[in-house]
Each structure stands twice: as structure tokens, then as C-alpha cells.
């Protein structure tokens, strides 16, 4: 499952989509909207993307990850639009026969997604200013 959505992410549904009797490990990473970045207070985030390009890059990540680890099932879902503190912005879920591969694949997927997939994030600061943030930040 590779998806961009403006709707809240159904964490249970995504997790269940990767569960399998063939895998002994399911790794789920949630990216959430945090309040503090250093000493600056965030009140909300806005995400935007070029959907066709972002989805194509996410599919490439899936293929590359499957070449590196024995992945059974994989899901990446990223929110777009306006998110409040605590909202889930991205979920990466992966199942593998063993936990070491699941941890490695999940870490690689979220780290690589943040620097290669064209999803842009705008910080809405408590002082009323806004700032587009580099995708890898």
C-alpha cells in the first residue's frame, strides 16, 4: 500500500494490511506533529506534494527496499494538508520474517523517504510566522 491522503491515517488498518502469518515481525513507524523544534513552538504543519511524482518515488522506495530485505508486506501512507499537534503525518509499516530486517527496512524507508520523496512541509510557528522546511529536516 502506497498512498497520499488528506484524511487522517487509520493506523490500525495500515498495520493490519502488513500483518502476515509468514512474518514474525511487524515494524510500524509513525511520524507525528511535535510542538517544539529546538526552542521554537509549532502550532500546526501543512504538507503539500506533487502527487504523481511523490507516489512514483514511494513506489521506487518499496521496490528498492524489497531488493535489500526479505519484506513480506509493506505500507507507506503520507498525509497532505493541514495537521494539528499530535496528528500522524506519515506511517511506514513493514513485515519481515525476523525483527532485525524489519527494523533495518523501516529505518531505511523513513530516512530515505524524507530526503527523496517530494512532500513539502510548512511550519506554522506560535509567533505567527510560517516557514517551508527542507524535506530532509
Coordinates of C-alpha atoms in Angstrom, one line a residue:
X1 CA 0.0 0.0 0.0
X2 CA 1.5 3.3 -1.1
X3 CA -0.8 6.3 -0.6
X4 CA -1.0 10.0 -0.1
X5 CA -4.1 11.2 1.7
X6 CA -5.8 14.3 3.0
X7 CA -7.7 12.1 5.5
X8 CA -6.5 11.0 9.0
X9 CA -4.4 7.9 8.7
X10 CA -6.1 4.7 10.0
X11 CA -3.1 3.3 11.9
X12 CA -4.9 0.0 12.7
X13 CA -5.9 -0.6 9.1
X14 CA -2.4 0.1 7.8
X15 CA -0.8 -2.1 10.5
X16 CA -3.3 -4.9 9.7
X17 CA -2.5 -4.6 6.0
X18 CA 1.1 -5.7 6.6
X19 CA 0.4 -8.5 9.1
X20 CA 1.0 -12.0 7.8
X21 CA 1.5 -15.5 9.1
X22 CA 4.7 -15.6 7.0
X23 CA 6.3 -12.9 9.2
X24 CA 7.3 -12.9 12.8
X25 CA 8.0 -9.1 12.9
X26 CA 5.9 -6.1 12.1
X27 CA 7.6 -2.7 12.4
X28 CA 5.4 0.4 12.5
X29 CA 6.9 3.9 12.4
X30 CA 4.6 6.9 13.0
X31 CA 5.7 10.4 12.2
X32 CA 3.7 12.9 14.3
X33 CA 3.4 16.7 14.6
X34 CA 5.5 17.8 17.6
X35 CA 5.2 21.0 19.4
X36 CA 8.8 22.0 19.9
X37 CA 11.6 22.3 17.3
X38 CA 14.6 23.4 19.3
X39 CA 13.3 26.5 21.1
X40 CA 10.5 27.3 18.6
X41 CA 6.9 26.3 19.2
X42 CA 4.9 24.8 16.4
X43 CA 1.1 25.1 16.3
X44 CA 0.5 23.2 13.1
X45 CA 2.1 21.8 9.9
X46 CA 0.9 22.0 6.3
X47 CA 2.0 19.3 3.9
X48 CA 1.9 19.6 0.1
X49 CA 3.2 17.4 -2.7
X50 CA 3.2 16.8 -6.4
X51 CA 1.2 13.6 -6.0
X52 CA 2.2 11.8 -9.2
X53 CA 5.9 12.3 -8.6
X54 CA 5.6 11.6 -4.8
X55 CA 3.7 8.4 -5.4
X56 CA 6.2 7.3 -8.1
X57 CA 9.1 7.9 -5.7
X58 CA 7.4 6.0 -2.9
X59 CA 6.9 3.0 -5.2
X60 CA 10.6 3.2 -6.1
X61 CA 11.4 3.1 -2.4
X62 CA 9.2 0.0 -2.0
X63 CA 11.0 -1.8 -4.9
X64 CA 14.4 -0.9 -3.6
X65 CA 13.6 -1.9 0.0
X66 CA 12.3 -5.3 -1.3
X67 CA 15.7 -5.8 -3.0
X68 CA 17.5 -5.2 0.2
X69 CA 15.4 -7.1 2.8
X70 CA 13.1 -10.1 2.8
X71 CA 10.0 -7.9 3.1
X72 CA 6.7 -9.7 3.2
X73 CA 4.3 -6.7 3.2
X74 CA 4.9 -3.0 3.2
X75 CA 2.8 0.1 3.5
X76 CA 3.7 3.8 3.3
X77 CA 1.0 6.4 3.8
X78 CA 1.7 10.1 4.0
X79 CA -0.8 12.9 5.0
X80 CA -1.2 16.1 3.0
X81 CA -2.9 19.3 4.1
X82 CA -3.2 20.9 7.5
X83 CA -2.2 18.9 10.5
X84 CA -2.5 19.8 14.2
X85 CA -0.2 18.9 17.1
X86 CA -0.2 15.1 17.6
X87 CA -1.6 14.2 14.2
X88 CA 0.1 11.4 12.4
X89 CA 1.8 12.7 9.3
X90 CA 3.3 9.5 7.9
X91 CA 3.2 5.8 8.7
X92 CA 5.7 3.2 7.5
X93 CA 4.7 -0.3 8.2
X94 CA 6.8 -3.4 7.2
X95 CA 6.6 -7.1 7.9
X96 CA 9.5 -9.4 7.7
X97 CA 10.3 -13.0 8.9
X98 CA 12.7 -11.6 11.5
X99 CA 12.8 -8.3 13.6
X100 CA 16.3 -7.3 12.5
X101 CA 15.3 -7.0 8.9
X102 CA 12.0 -5.2 9.8
X103 CA 13.9 -2.6 11.9
X104 CA 16.5 -2.1 9.2
X105 CA 14.0 -1.8 6.4
X106 CA 11.7 0.5 8.4
X107 CA 14.6 2.9 9.3
X108 CA 15.9 2.9 5.8
X109 CA 12.4 3.6 4.4
X110 CA 11.6 6.6 6.6
X111 CA 15.1 8.1 6.4
X112 CA 15.1 7.7 2.6
X113 CA 11.5 8.9 2.2
X114 CA 12.3 12.2 4.0
X115 CA 15.1 13.1 1.6
X116 CA 13.9 11.7 -1.7
X117 CA 10.1 11.9 -1.9
X118 CA 8.8 15.4 -2.9
X119 CA 6.5 16.1 0.0
X120 CA 6.9 19.6 1.4
X121 CA 6.3 20.7 5.0
X122 CA 5.4 24.2 6.2
X123 CA 5.9 25.0 9.8
X124 CA 3.2 27.3 11.4
X125 CA 5.0 28.8 14.4
X126 CA 3.4 30.1 17.5
X127 CA 4.7 33.6 16.8
X128 CA 2.5 33.8 13.7
X129 CA 5.2 33.3 11.1
X130 CA 5.5 30.3 8.7
X131 CA 8.4 28.6 7.1
X132 CA 8.8 25.9 4.4
X133 CA 11.2 23.3 5.7
X134 CA 13.7 21.3 3.7
X135 CA 12.3 17.8 3.1
X136 CA 15.2 16.2 4.9
X137 CA 14.8 18.3 8.0

